[in-house]
Structures are given as structure tokens and as C-alpha cells.
XYZ file of C-alpha atoms in Angstrom:
424
model
C -0.002 0.005 0.000
C 1.349 3.398 -0.973
C 2.047 5.763 1.889
C 0.147 9.093 2.097
C 1.599 12.082 0.336
C 1.173 15.556 1.799
C 1.634 18.841 -0.003
C 1.694 22.376 1.302
C -1.768 23.938 1.144
C -1.867 27.254 2.980
C -1.139 29.122 6.189
C -2.941 31.887 8.030
C -2.578 34.019 11.097
C -4.883 32.632 13.747
C -4.090 34.896 16.721
C -2.338 38.203 17.184
C -0.846 39.716 20.332
C -3.394 41.267 22.636
C -3.435 43.167 25.850
C -5.958 42.713 28.675
C -6.247 46.211 30.077
C -8.458 45.068 32.953
C -5.743 42.793 34.322
C -2.773 44.597 32.746
C -1.818 41.345 31.115
C -0.196 40.769 27.729
C -1.741 37.845 25.800
C 0.683 36.105 23.485
C -0.278 35.042 19.997
C 1.143 31.562 20.719
C -1.343 28.813 19.821
C -1.790 26.220 22.578
C -4.110 23.711 20.861
C -5.559 23.040 17.424
C -8.509 20.672 16.813
C -10.352 19.602 13.704
C -14.143 19.716 13.889
C -16.157 16.804 12.457
C -18.878 18.077 10.100
C -21.504 16.002 8.227
C -21.101 17.840 4.902
C -17.333 17.488 4.662
C -16.513 21.148 5.364
C -13.228 21.838 7.104
C -13.503 23.630 10.450
C -10.650 24.217 12.891
C -10.716 25.247 16.522
C -7.583 27.068 17.668
C -6.808 28.698 20.996
C -4.128 30.725 22.682
C -4.095 31.437 26.383
C -7.414 33.243 26.508
C -9.282 33.241 23.182
C -10.704 30.400 21.096
C -11.513 30.831 17.401
C -13.445 28.754 14.902
C -12.067 28.802 11.377
C -13.586 27.572 8.129
C -11.029 26.437 5.604
C -12.095 25.966 2.007
C -10.753 25.644 -1.487
C -11.841 28.140 -4.076
C -10.859 29.290 -7.550
C -10.393 33.040 -7.637
C -11.236 34.702 -10.975
C -9.893 37.889 -12.384
C -11.822 40.135 -14.785
C -9.639 41.604 -17.431
C -9.941 45.286 -18.279
C -12.753 46.077 -20.719
C -12.138 48.184 -23.813
C -14.294 51.305 -23.915
C -17.095 51.466 -26.484
C -15.685 53.541 -29.406
C -19.121 55.037 -30.164
C -19.845 56.395 -26.694
C -18.059 59.014 -24.619
C -16.115 57.633 -21.675
C -18.342 58.996 -18.959
C -21.412 57.471 -20.599
C -19.984 53.955 -21.144
C -21.857 52.379 -18.300
C -25.095 54.134 -19.183
C -24.820 53.226 -22.850
C -24.017 49.586 -22.182
C -26.912 49.287 -19.749
C -29.248 50.826 -22.311
C -28.128 48.359 -24.956
C -28.684 45.466 -22.590
C -32.115 46.723 -21.624
C -32.966 47.209 -25.275
C -32.047 43.606 -26.000
C -34.360 42.425 -23.217
C -37.341 43.891 -25.064
C -39.386 41.434 -27.119
C -39.387 43.755 -30.131
C -37.766 46.916 -31.366
C -39.440 50.068 -32.468
C -38.057 50.156 -36.018
C -35.515 48.594 -38.305
C -32.915 51.267 -37.662
C -32.864 50.405 -33.958
C -32.545 46.713 -34.734
C -29.757 47.326 -37.224
C -27.882 49.565 -34.740
C -28.121 46.924 -31.977
C -26.858 44.181 -34.232
C -24.041 46.389 -35.415
C -22.865 47.121 -31.905
C -23.054 43.410 -31.012
C -20.943 42.417 -34.032
C -18.340 45.109 -33.327
C -17.930 44.237 -29.676
C -18.206 40.441 -29.905
C -14.461 39.998 -30.043
C -14.005 42.305 -27.044
C -16.666 40.448 -25.043
C -14.877 37.151 -25.541
C -11.791 38.651 -23.823
C -13.858 40.282 -21.105
C -14.862 36.988 -19.524
C -13.484 36.112 -16.115
C -10.348 33.958 -16.114
C -9.211 31.511 -13.434
C -5.928 32.385 -11.821
C -5.437 29.047 -10.047
C -6.724 27.228 -6.979
C -6.118 28.517 -3.475
C -7.153 27.808 0.100
C -8.615 30.486 2.349
C -9.471 30.534 6.022
C -12.282 32.617 7.460
C -12.915 33.157 11.155
C -16.506 32.190 11.855
C -16.686 32.520 15.673
C -14.609 33.975 18.496
C -15.097 32.553 21.982
C -13.509 34.927 24.476
C -13.683 36.366 28.011
C -14.537 33.023 29.642
C -11.252 31.964 31.276
C -9.392 33.674 34.114
C -6.456 31.322 33.725
C -4.568 30.095 30.682
C -6.381 27.575 28.497
C -4.477 24.267 28.339
C -6.805 22.125 26.224
C -9.876 22.025 24.013
C -11.845 18.989 22.943
C -14.658 18.448 20.441
C -17.709 16.411 21.407
C -18.884 13.517 19.324
C -22.310 15.194 18.974
C -20.721 17.666 16.521
C -22.346 20.625 18.294
C -20.398 21.293 21.462
C -16.792 21.424 22.750
C -15.069 22.069 26.046
C -12.202 24.380 26.977
C -10.164 23.839 30.088
C -7.816 26.044 32.083
C -6.028 25.335 35.369
C -9.175 25.459 37.533
C -12.285 25.416 35.301
C -13.791 23.594 32.353
C -16.386 25.361 30.202
C -18.862 23.801 27.796
C -19.555 25.704 24.576
C -21.976 25.414 21.665
C -20.190 25.945 18.363
C -22.912 28.286 17.148
C -23.004 30.444 20.322
C -19.906 32.443 20.998
C -21.098 34.821 23.718
C -22.238 32.233 26.269
C -20.801 29.072 27.834
C -21.528 26.863 30.832
C -19.078 26.136 33.626
C -19.276 22.383 34.247
C -16.114 21.857 36.354
C -14.901 24.318 38.993
C -11.937 23.354 41.166
C -11.218 26.834 42.493
C -11.342 26.818 46.310
C -12.767 29.674 48.306
C -9.291 30.271 49.688
C -6.530 29.880 47.135
C -4.127 28.799 49.867
C -6.172 25.548 50.028
C -5.419 24.755 46.386
C -3.980 21.269 46.070
C -4.226 20.443 42.352
C -4.975 21.977 38.976
C -6.512 20.711 35.742
C -3.968 19.678 33.152
C -6.033 18.280 30.268
C -9.634 17.479 29.249
C -10.914 15.084 26.604
C -14.416 14.069 25.472
C -15.293 10.390 25.020
C -15.122 9.529 21.333
C -18.506 7.696 21.306
C -20.619 8.798 24.310
C -21.155 12.532 24.160
C -22.110 12.683 27.875
C -18.743 11.378 29.153
C -15.774 13.662 29.801
C -12.345 12.789 31.177
C -9.966 15.322 32.713
C -6.591 14.923 34.417
C -4.926 16.772 37.273
C -1.487 17.639 38.527
C -1.807 14.965 41.271
C -1.898 12.166 38.741
C -5.682 11.611 38.874
C -7.920 11.053 35.860
C -11.590 11.782 36.589
C -14.372 10.548 34.359
C -17.621 12.478 34.707
C -21.126 12.133 33.314
C -22.562 15.439 32.160
C -26.139 14.133 32.585
C -25.805 13.950 36.367
C -25.860 17.671 37.149
C -25.139 21.076 35.670
C -21.861 21.275 37.611
C -20.087 17.921 37.753
C -18.733 18.176 41.311
C -19.021 14.411 41.864
C -16.932 12.397 39.466
C -18.247 9.130 38.176
C -14.891 7.394 38.323
C -11.284 8.126 39.329
C -8.390 6.433 37.599
C -5.400 6.423 39.952
C -2.248 4.385 40.005
C -1.826 3.098 43.572
C 1.961 3.186 43.743
C 3.814 2.186 46.875
C 3.999 4.992 49.444
C 7.579 3.993 50.303
C 8.920 5.378 47.004
C 7.571 8.867 47.477
C 9.950 11.805 47.551
C 9.884 15.580 47.029
C 9.591 15.043 43.286
C 6.940 12.295 43.365
C 3.962 14.594 42.953
C 5.706 16.710 40.352
C 6.597 13.848 38.035
C 3.156 12.226 38.517
C 1.420 15.336 37.086
C -0.373 14.233 33.913
C 0.427 16.391 30.899
C -1.836 14.797 28.302
C -4.630 12.233 27.905
C -6.100 10.639 24.789
C -9.017 8.242 24.311
C -8.623 5.256 22.025
C -11.142 5.017 19.198
C -12.972 2.181 20.925
C -13.697 4.454 23.902
C -12.678 1.750 26.368
C -9.006 2.587 26.744
C -7.365 5.850 27.728
C -3.716 6.874 27.305
C -2.025 9.246 29.747
C 1.426 10.810 29.855
C 3.209 12.025 32.929
C 6.822 13.159 33.102
C 8.377 9.685 33.397
C 5.785 7.227 32.069
C 3.216 6.513 29.400
C 0.221 4.651 30.885
C -2.606 2.768 29.206
C -5.839 2.568 31.158
C -8.996 0.524 30.907
C -11.728 2.915 32.108
C -13.471 0.009 33.807
C -10.346 -0.618 36.017
C -9.792 2.273 38.417
C -6.927 1.026 40.593
C -4.082 0.621 38.097
C -3.249 0.957 34.417
C -3.147 -2.113 32.201
C 0.302 -1.181 30.903
C 3.109 1.196 31.871
C 5.834 2.246 29.430
C 9.027 3.856 30.750
C 10.074 6.893 28.706
C 13.265 8.244 30.185
C 13.744 6.451 33.508
C 17.457 7.140 33.274
C 16.702 10.743 34.249
C 15.228 9.825 37.638
C 18.561 10.281 39.520
C 18.819 13.739 37.926
C 15.428 15.073 39.016
C 17.053 17.705 41.181
C 18.917 19.165 38.250
C 15.787 18.976 36.091
C 13.853 20.833 38.781
C 16.479 23.570 39.033
C 16.339 24.305 35.303
C 12.504 23.853 35.110
C 12.791 20.971 32.661
C 10.800 18.788 35.001
C 7.721 20.866 34.183
C 7.878 20.126 30.416
C 4.555 18.877 29.089
C 4.916 15.991 26.639
C 1.901 14.940 24.536
C 0.906 11.383 23.572
C -1.078 9.807 20.755
C -2.581 6.462 19.678
C -2.937 4.709 16.342
C -6.346 4.512 14.739
C -6.948 0.962 16.045
C -5.501 1.746 19.497
C -2.753 -0.908 19.374
C 0.219 1.380 19.139
C 1.161 4.430 21.216
C 3.720 7.187 20.812
C 5.200 10.050 22.798
C 8.288 12.237 22.782
C 11.348 12.698 24.891
C 14.497 14.818 25.030
C 17.083 14.957 22.271
C 14.110 14.922 19.861
C 13.574 11.241 20.513
C 10.327 9.550 19.468
C 9.183 6.557 21.492
C 6.704 4.092 19.992
C 5.139 1.165 21.911
C 2.686 -1.607 21.201
C 0.258 -3.279 23.540
C 1.138 -6.913 24.250
C 3.553 -9.218 25.990
C 7.159 -8.181 25.764
C 6.423 -4.794 24.244
C 7.758 -2.624 27.099
C 10.928 -1.721 25.251
C 9.325 -0.195 22.225
C 11.048 1.626 19.357
C 13.218 4.713 19.731
C 13.837 7.081 16.811
C 15.266 10.531 16.487
C 13.019 13.120 14.858
C 15.292 14.056 11.948
C 15.784 13.354 8.262
C 17.583 10.157 9.246
C 15.463 8.789 12.134
C 17.403 5.529 12.446
C 20.828 7.085 12.934
C 22.657 6.443 16.147
C 22.058 9.116 18.756
C 24.483 10.125 21.430
C 22.609 7.929 23.863
C 23.318 4.901 21.750
C 26.951 5.965 21.329
C 27.482 6.145 25.104
C 29.863 3.754 26.904
C 28.891 0.122 27.236
C 27.752 0.387 30.835
C 25.311 3.151 29.980
C 24.041 1.384 26.889
C 23.277 -1.807 28.756
C 21.598 0.102 31.590
C 19.476 2.041 29.101
C 18.387 -1.245 27.505
C 17.379 -2.544 30.920
C 15.569 0.630 31.753
C 13.339 0.369 28.681
C 12.391 -3.106 29.825
C 11.381 -1.834 33.234
C 14.253 -3.281 35.273
C 15.453 -0.023 36.741
C 17.054 -0.914 40.031
C 20.490 -1.956 38.802
C 20.281 0.559 35.954
C 19.835 3.468 38.367
C 22.869 2.360 40.349
C 25.037 2.180 37.226
C 23.738 5.510 35.999
C 24.222 7.349 39.253
C 27.780 6.103 39.505
C 28.657 7.764 36.211
C 29.041 11.376 35.214
C 26.888 14.059 36.879
C 26.084 15.569 33.498
C 22.706 14.953 31.911
C 22.871 12.419 29.130
C 20.422 14.176 26.817
C 19.881 17.544 25.172
C 17.141 19.250 27.245
C 16.798 22.074 24.718
C 15.762 19.632 21.989
C 12.491 18.088 23.100
C 9.717 16.412 21.158
C 6.570 17.768 22.839
C 3.900 17.670 20.078
C 2.968 14.753 17.811
C -0.121 13.293 16.164
C -1.052 9.897 14.699
C -3.061 9.591 11.467
C -6.602 8.333 12.274
C -6.640 5.567 9.672
C -3.044 4.588 8.838
C 0.374 4.188 10.476
C 1.505 7.704 9.905
C 3.004 9.940 12.605
C 3.696 13.687 12.489
C 6.236 15.057 14.998
C 7.099 18.685 15.702
C 10.776 19.043 16.587
C 11.718 22.696 17.053
C 10.592 24.585 13.972
C 10.472 21.471 11.818
C 7.728 18.905 11.141
C 8.780 15.346 10.488
C 6.422 12.686 9.119
C 7.051 8.886 9.324
C 5.087 6.092 7.718
C 5.253 2.360 8.441
């Protein structure tokens, strides 16, 4: 089967820098999330958001036409051209003419200008793609928006910030409904924030959202207007003996994605990629180690704020393969099944299979890295901590954003200012 081929279509400016004069806050034009909207008629609609404002765009192909310059009628003065041409047209609309001279004059003008009319027709100047802003959803979030998600009903979507989740109708831009509110009466009592929100792909009444404490809550929108009581909590009951100062930080979930079957859910925290069965609340069905070799260096990662990086995750169309990013622009791909904890590691570059500096490390590090990907981390951590104090990866090159094609094994990865696409 031939792999998909993509060509450049268009680009447009979604957001521009703004300033909130009420809060004396500058709003960057940086786009946080982009989502396609499913429409029954095949039209292309895109939801895009920055920190405060969400916009709905309609993208369509059209063929612009250009009208070439008309030659002036030689029998009429320039300022009377439009009037004369309109009179001729109106005269032709009449069922009959007053006399033969009028008929002869009309036919004469038609014959003399027929060659000019042929050149006056509109001419195509090529196909192009245009984007038009249809709706602007603003002034609904006090905190920065971190995620948006379309509902399977095709009519609504949610937007989430650190403390609230709002429900919108695509056709109504000046009103939304607050369905999740985690803001305490006293901000000193704040213990967690919302990190991501995702609608169920089949049941439009189910919504999942994650928190900085490593919880995934599944709520039913039919229960109440404000979903204070979650229907289900997915939480990994790890041993309390392993907790440290960094335990809660690295357990913060940065992204969640539903599988197409609606039964499984994929989550990404700083160290792990976890696959959940939403019917099993106590533990995930699979855990994939991403960069366990960095665990002894968490203090250094905390000091340079790298520990707060938010990596995304994605699933294949059939939900059997999963992918996420790491440092040094590394792409990690896993499959669900026995013996699949190691996965595949590629570098997001023109030559993804080339040896990275991790693979070129000394033998002790290479063997420990191999063990780490299999989940046997005790001996590996000892070997790693006994080595150099320097970090073994490039923290400035990180693969944060990626997406999997919904129907084929095709992955798009954003590394820096480049987009790499891989097909299997």
C-alpha cells in the first residue's frame, strides 16, 4: 500500500498579540491547541486557541477569478460607457424593437464588440485555500487555556484552564456553561490543577480530565449542571515507600487521549506513558518507561524547570500502538502486548534511524538504558548514578507535540521549527 503524500496547502494568522487592560496582562499570539471539527457535509472547520481566546475557522478551497480590463465602447463618450451599455442590454431584453434602424444599430454594436466580449470573460488564476474566522469565543477563562476537545455530537466542545472547564456550543460564542470548577474559596487551600480534558469519542455525555496529582476523573454530564461528583477516578496506587519531594511533580499528567474504541485511555506524565481501561480504576493495564534514566537527575531537572515540560501522547487509529516524545528529539513508539515494554526509539530528523549520542554512550550506559526500557530499573539506576553528573540528553531539543493519522500508520512530529512525518 502506498504511503500518504502531503503537499503544502496554505497558512494563516490565527491569533495576534493582545493586551488585557483590565488585568494589565499581555496575551501572546502563541497557539496552545488546534483541533479539527467533524462536520457532516465534509466542510473543514478548525478550533484554535491561545491562552485566552478560542477561534473557529472555516477552511475551504476556491478558484479566484480575475476580470480583465474592458475596452471602452468607441461610439460612446467615456463617462457614458456604463449608461450606454446598460441601455443596450435593456434594449435587448425587449421582445421587439421600435423600427428597423434600432434593430440594425443593436446588431451592429453586437458584431463590433463580440471579439471584445470574448476577452472580457473572467479567467481563473489558479486554486487557493482560504481561512475565514466564523466565531470567536472569548472572556470566559481567568487562567490560561491548556486544552480544548470536540464532542462526538458535533455541536459542542469544552475548553479547560487550570481550575475550570467550560462547555460551549459551536454556534453560540457569547455564552458558555461552567461544568467543572476546582477553584477553592481560599486559594491557599489549592492542592491540584486541571492539566487536560478530553471528550469520550462515542458517548457525548462522558468527559475525562486529568490533574497535577496524577488523577484522571471521568464524569457524566447528565448527572448535574456542575459535575462536582466524578463518576470514576483512575489512579495508580503506587507504593508509598517510594515517594519523595519530586513524586507529585513527576506524577502530574500532561496529556490524555481516548482510544477510538472508547474503552481505553492513554495518559502521559513526566516519566511514564500509561494505558488505562476505564473500567479498572486502581491501576493501568500497561506502563511504558520513557526516560527512566533521568530519575537520579530530578534535582537538576527541577532547578532548570525541565521537570515541568509537558509531553503529549497519541494512539494509532486501532489503538494498538502508542507514541510520545522525549528529550534529544527522541520519538518513543510502543505496542500493547507481551514483551512490548521496550518499544522503538527514533530521532526526529531526516535520518530517524541514525545512532544518537545515547546509543553511542559507553557500554555500561548502553546496557543500563536497555534494561531501563524493559522496566528493570534498580540496577540501571545504580550504574547511571555512578557515572558522570552531567545529563545524558539535550534538554533544549524536546519532542513535545505529535499526532497519529486516524486511519493509517503515519505519525507527524514537531521538533523545534520542523515537522517530520514517518510512515510504516
